[in-house]
CSV table of C-alpha atoms in Angstrom, one decimal:
chain,number,residue,atom,x,y,z
N,11,UNK,CA,267.1,-5.8,50.7
N,12,UNK,CA,269.0,-6.7,47.6
N,13,UNK,CA,270.9,-3.8,46.2
N,14,UNK,CA,272.2,-3.6,42.6
N,15,UNK,CA,274.2,-0.5,42.1
N,16,UNK,CA,275.1,1.0,38.8
N,17,UNK,CA,278.0,3.4,39.0
N,18,UNK,CA,276.7,6.1,36.6
N,19,UNK,CA,273.1,7.2,36.1
N,20,UNK,CA,273.7,9.6,33.2
N,21,UNK,CA,276.6,9.6,30.8
N,22,UNK,CA,277.3,11.5,27.6
N,23,UNK,CA,280.1,10.1,25.4
N,24,UNK,CA,281.4,10.8,22.0
N,25,UNK,CA,281.2,8.5,19.0
N,26,UNK,CA,284.2,6.1,19.0
N,27,UNK,CA,285.0,6.4,22.7
N,28,UNK,CA,285.4,3.3,24.9
N,29,UNK,CA,282.7,3.3,27.5
N,30,UNK,CA,282.6,1.3,30.8
N,31,UNK,CA,279.4,0.7,32.7
N,32,UNK,CA,280.0,-0.7,36.1
N,33,UNK,CA,277.5,-2.7,38.3
N,34,UNK,CA,277.9,-4.1,41.8
N,35,UNK,CA,275.5,-6.4,43.7
N,36,UNK,CA,275.7,-7.0,47.4
N,37,UNK,CA,273.7,-10.3,47.8
N,38,UNK,CA,276.3,-12.8,46.7
N,39,UNK,CA,274.2,-13.7,43.6
N,40,UNK,CA,275.7,-16.1,41.1
N,41,UNK,CA,273.9,-14.6,38.0
N,42,UNK,CA,274.4,-11.1,36.7
N,43,UNK,CA,272.9,-9.6,33.6
N,44,UNK,CA,273.0,-6.6,31.3
N,45,UNK,CA,269.9,-5.5,29.5
N,46,UNK,CA,269.2,-2.6,27.2
N,47,UNK,CA,265.8,-0.9,27.2
N,48,UNK,CA,264.5,1.2,24.3
N,49,UNK,CA,261.0,2.6,23.7
N,50,UNK,CA,258.9,0.1,21.9
N,51,UNK,CA,261.5,-2.6,22.1
N,52,UNK,CA,261.2,-3.6,25.7
N,53,UNK,CA,264.1,-5.3,27.6
N,54,UNK,CA,266.7,-6.9,25.5
N,55,UNK,CA,269.4,-9.1,26.9
N,56,UNK,CA,273.0,-8.1,26.0
N,57,UNK,CA,275.1,-10.5,28.1
N,58,UNK,CA,274.7,-12.8,31.0
N,59,UNK,CA,277.2,-14.2,33.5
N,60,UNK,CA,276.5,-17.2,35.8
N,61,UNK,CA,279.9,-17.2,37.5
N,62,UNK,CA,283.2,-15.4,37.8
N,63,UNK,CA,284.9,-15.2,34.4
N,64,UNK,CA,281.9,-16.9,32.7
N,65,UNK,CA,279.7,-15.1,30.2
N,66,UNK,CA,277.1,-15.9,27.7
N,67,UNK,CA,275.8,-13.8,24.8
N,68,UNK,CA,272.3,-12.6,25.0
N,69,UNK,CA,270.1,-11.5,22.1
N,70,UNK,CA,272.0,-8.3,21.1
N,71,UNK,CA,275.8,-8.8,22.0
N,72,UNK,CA,277.2,-7.0,18.9
N,73,UNK,CA,279.2,-4.0,19.8
N,74,UNK,CA,279.5,-4.9,23.5
N,75,UNK,CA,281.7,-7.0,25.7
N,76,UNK,CA,281.6,-7.8,29.4
N,77,UNK,CA,283.9,-8.5,32.3
N,78,UNK,CA,283.3,-10.4,35.5
N,79,UNK,CA,286.5,-10.7,37.5
N,80,UNK,CA,284.8,-10.7,40.9
N,81,UNK,CA,281.5,-12.3,41.9
N,82,UNK,CA,279.9,-9.0,42.9
N,83,UNK,CA,280.9,-6.9,39.9
N,84,UNK,CA,279.8,-7.1,36.3
N,85,UNK,CA,281.0,-4.6,33.8
N,86,UNK,CA,279.6,-3.7,30.3
N,87,UNK,CA,282.1,-2.4,27.8
N,88,UNK,CA,281.3,-0.5,24.6
N,89,UNK,CA,284.6,-0.8,22.7
N,90,UNK,CA,283.8,2.0,20.3
N,91,UNK,CA,280.5,3.8,21.1
N,92,UNK,CA,278.1,4.6,18.3
N,93,UNK,CA,275.0,6.8,18.3
N,94,UNK,CA,272.8,3.7,17.9
N,95,UNK,CA,274.0,2.6,21.4
N,96,UNK,CA,272.2,5.6,23.0
N,97,UNK,CA,269.9,3.9,25.4
N,98,UNK,CA,269.1,3.0,29.0
N,99,UNK,CA,271.2,0.1,30.3
N,100,UNK,CA,270.0,-2.0,33.1
N,101,UNK,CA,272.1,-4.3,35.3
N,102,UNK,CA,270.5,-7.1,37.2
N,103,UNK,CA,271.4,-10.0,39.4
N,104,UNK,CA,269.7,-13.2,40.6
N,105,UNK,CA,270.5,-16.2,42.8
N,106,UNK,CA,271.2,-19.6,41.1
N,107,UNK,CA,268.0,-21.1,42.3
N,108,UNK,CA,264.7,-22.4,41.0
N,109,UNK,CA,262.6,-19.5,39.8
N,110,UNK,CA,263.4,-16.3,38.1
N,111,UNK,CA,263.5,-13.5,40.7
N,112,UNK,CA,265.8,-10.9,39.1
N,113,UNK,CA,266.8,-7.7,40.9
N,114,UNK,CA,267.5,-4.7,38.8
N,115,UNK,CA,269.6,-1.6,39.3
N,116,UNK,CA,268.3,1.9,38.7
N,117,UNK,CA,269.7,2.1,35.2
N,118,UNK,CA,272.3,4.0,33.3
N,119,UNK,CA,271.2,6.5,30.7
N,120,UNK,CA,273.9,6.7,28.0
N,121,UNK,CA,273.8,9.3,25.2
N,122,UNK,CA,276.4,8.9,22.4
N,123,UNK,CA,276.9,12.1,20.4
T,59,UNK,CA,260.7,-20.1,24.7
T,60,UNK,CA,257.5,-18.9,26.2
T,61,UNK,CA,256.2,-16.0,24.2
T,62,UNK,CA,254.3,-13.5,26.4
T,63,UNK,CA,251.5,-11.1,25.4
T,64,UNK,CA,250.1,-8.2,27.5
T,65,UNK,CA,247.8,-5.3,26.8
T,66,UNK,CA,249.7,-2.2,25.8
T,67,UNK,CA,247.8,0.1,28.2
T,68,UNK,CA,245.0,0.3,30.8
T,69,UNK,CA,243.3,3.1,32.5
T,70,UNK,CA,241.8,3.0,36.0
T,71,UNK,CA,240.5,5.3,38.7
T,72,UNK,CA,241.8,5.7,42.2
T,73,UNK,CA,240.4,3.1,44.6
T,74,UNK,CA,239.5,0.6,42.0
T,75,UNK,CA,240.9,-3.0,41.7
T,76,UNK,CA,243.0,-3.4,38.5
T,77,UNK,CA,243.7,-6.8,36.8
T,78,UNK,CA,246.4,-7.1,34.2
T,79,UNK,CA,246.6,-10.4,32.3
T,80,UNK,CA,249.6,-11.9,30.6
T,81,UNK,CA,249.3,-14.7,28.1
T,82,UNK,CA,252.0,-17.3,27.8
T,83,UNK,CA,250.6,-20.2,25.8
T,84,UNK,CA,253.8,-22.3,25.6
T,85,UNK,CA,255.0,-22.0,29.1
T,86,UNK,CA,257.4,-24.8,30.1
T,87,UNK,CA,256.9,-27.1,33.1
T,88,UNK,CA,259.7,-25.5,35.2
T,89,UNK,CA,258.9,-21.9,34.3
T,90,UNK,CA,257.9,-19.4,36.9
T,91,UNK,CA,255.9,-16.2,36.4
T,92,UNK,CA,257.1,-13.0,37.8
T,93,UNK,CA,255.7,-9.5,37.6
T,94,UNK,CA,257.6,-6.2,37.8
T,95,UNK,CA,256.7,-2.6,38.1
T,96,UNK,CA,258.7,0.1,36.4
T,97,UNK,CA,258.5,3.9,36.9
T,98,UNK,CA,260.1,6.3,34.4
T,99,UNK,CA,263.9,6.5,34.6
T,100,UNK,CA,264.1,3.6,37.1
T,101,UNK,CA,264.8,0.0,36.9
T,102,UNK,CA,262.0,-2.6,37.1
T,103,UNK,CA,261.0,-3.5,40.7
T,104,UNK,CA,259.9,-7.0,41.7
T,105,UNK,CA,256.3,-7.3,42.7
T,106,UNK,CA,255.3,-10.9,42.9
T,107,UNK,CA,256.2,-14.4,41.7
T,108,UNK,CA,254.2,-17.6,41.4
T,109,UNK,CA,254.2,-21.0,39.8
T,110,UNK,CA,250.5,-22.1,40.1
T,111,UNK,CA,247.2,-21.2,41.8
T,112,UNK,CA,247.2,-18.0,43.8
T,113,UNK,CA,249.9,-16.0,45.5
T,114,UNK,CA,249.3,-12.9,47.6
T,115,UNK,CA,251.7,-10.5,49.3
T,116,UNK,CA,251.3,-7.0,50.8
T,117,UNK,CA,251.0,-5.2,47.5
T,118,UNK,CA,249.4,-7.6,45.0
T,119,UNK,CA,247.9,-11.0,44.1
T,120,UNK,CA,248.8,-13.3,41.3
T,121,UNK,CA,246.3,-15.7,39.9
T,122,UNK,CA,247.5,-18.6,37.7
T,123,UNK,CA,244.9,-21.0,36.3
T,124,UNK,CA,245.5,-24.8,36.2
T,125,UNK,CA,246.8,-24.8,32.6
T,126,UNK,CA,249.2,-22.0,33.4
T,127,UNK,CA,248.8,-20.5,30.0
T,128,UNK,CA,248.0,-17.1,31.4
T,129,UNK,CA,248.4,-15.2,34.6
T,130,UNK,CA,246.7,-12.2,36.1
T,131,UNK,CA,248.2,-9.5,38.3
T,132,UNK,CA,245.7,-8.0,40.7
T,133,UNK,CA,246.3,-4.6,42.3
T,134,UNK,CA,243.7,-3.8,45.0
T,135,UNK,CA,242.5,-0.2,45.4
T,136,UNK,CA,245.1,1.5,43.2
T,137,UNK,CA,246.3,5.0,43.8
T,138,UNK,CA,247.9,7.6,41.6
T,139,UNK,CA,251.3,6.3,42.6
T,140,UNK,CA,250.6,3.0,41.0
T,141,UNK,CA,250.8,4.6,37.5
T,142,UNK,CA,253.7,2.7,36.0
T,143,UNK,CA,254.6,0.1,33.4
T,144,UNK,CA,254.0,-3.5,34.5
T,145,UNK,CA,255.9,-6.4,33.0
T,146,UNK,CA,255.4,-10.1,33.2
T,147,UNK,CA,258.4,-12.4,33.0
T,148,UNK,CA,258.2,-16.1,32.3
T,149,UNK,CA,261.0,-18.6,32.6
T,150,UNK,CA,263.4,-20.3,34.9
T,151,UNK,CA,266.9,-19.0,35.4
T,152,UNK,CA,268.0,-22.3,36.9
T,153,UNK,CA,267.6,-23.8,33.5
T,154,UNK,CA,271.0,-22.5,32.7
T,155,UNK,CA,270.5,-19.7,30.3
T,156,UNK,CA,269.1,-16.2,30.7
T,157,UNK,CA,268.0,-16.4,27.1
T,158,UNK,CA,265.2,-18.7,28.3
T,159,UNK,CA,263.7,-15.8,30.2
T,160,UNK,CA,261.0,-13.9,28.3
T,161,UNK,CA,259.8,-10.4,29.3
T,162,UNK,CA,256.4,-9.2,28.1
T,163,UNK,CA,256.2,-5.9,26.3
T,164,UNK,CA,254.8,-4.2,29.3
T,165,UNK,CA,251.4,-2.7,30.2
T,166,UNK,CA,251.2,1.0,30.9
T,167,UNK,CA,248.8,1.5,33.7
T,168,UNK,CA,247.5,5.0,34.2
T,169,UNK,CA,245.5,5.7,37.4
T,170,UNK,CA,243.2,8.7,37.1
T,171,UNK,CA,241.9,10.8,40.0
C-alpha cells in the first residue's frame, strides 16, 4: 500500500510564527502536492512538485513556500503564520504516469491563534 | 479545465444501492475520472478510476457514458460505515501540471439505519 505520512496531525501556533509541515511518501512517486481544505471551499492546491528541487505554484500559493530536497519528502512552510491560515492541510503524491491516481496523507490540522 | 458538478448531499438506507453522478462537460481527451471517499478528519481515500465505459472493483463500480461528459459512482448495498463525503476528480497529471486536476465540491452521503 502507498503510504503518505504527515508528521503532525494537530498543531497550534501563534500568529507570526514560522511553521513547517512535513510530508514523506514511500512509493518513489515523482509528484507531490500540498492542498488546503476548508469547509465550503473544497480542496485547493497550494503547491505542486514534479521532481526534486522543482516546484510549481497552485491556486493559492500566497503566504506559503515549499521545499523538496529529497524525492520522498515535501515540506510546506508558512513563513509568518496568520489566523486565516487555520485549516486542514493535505499532502499527496502520485506517480508520473497517465491518469490521476493521487494518494493522500491523513491531514494536518493547523490552528493559528 | 474540466469543471465538475456534484450533488451537495444524498441520503440512503442501509442495504440500498447508491449512485452519485458527477458532471464534467468539458472533459479533455486525456483526462481520467477518479473518485475518492473522505471521512471526517481524514485524508481522501482512492476508490476507483476510469477512462471510459465501466470499471468495477471490490468496493464500487464506475460508469462512464460514451461522451464522457458525466460519470456515476455506484456503491452496492451501502452500510452505515459508507457515510462520508465523495469527491470526483477529473484530469491527467501526466499533462504536466497539477493545476489541470479539478476536484468536485464533494457529495455528503448519509446512510440511515
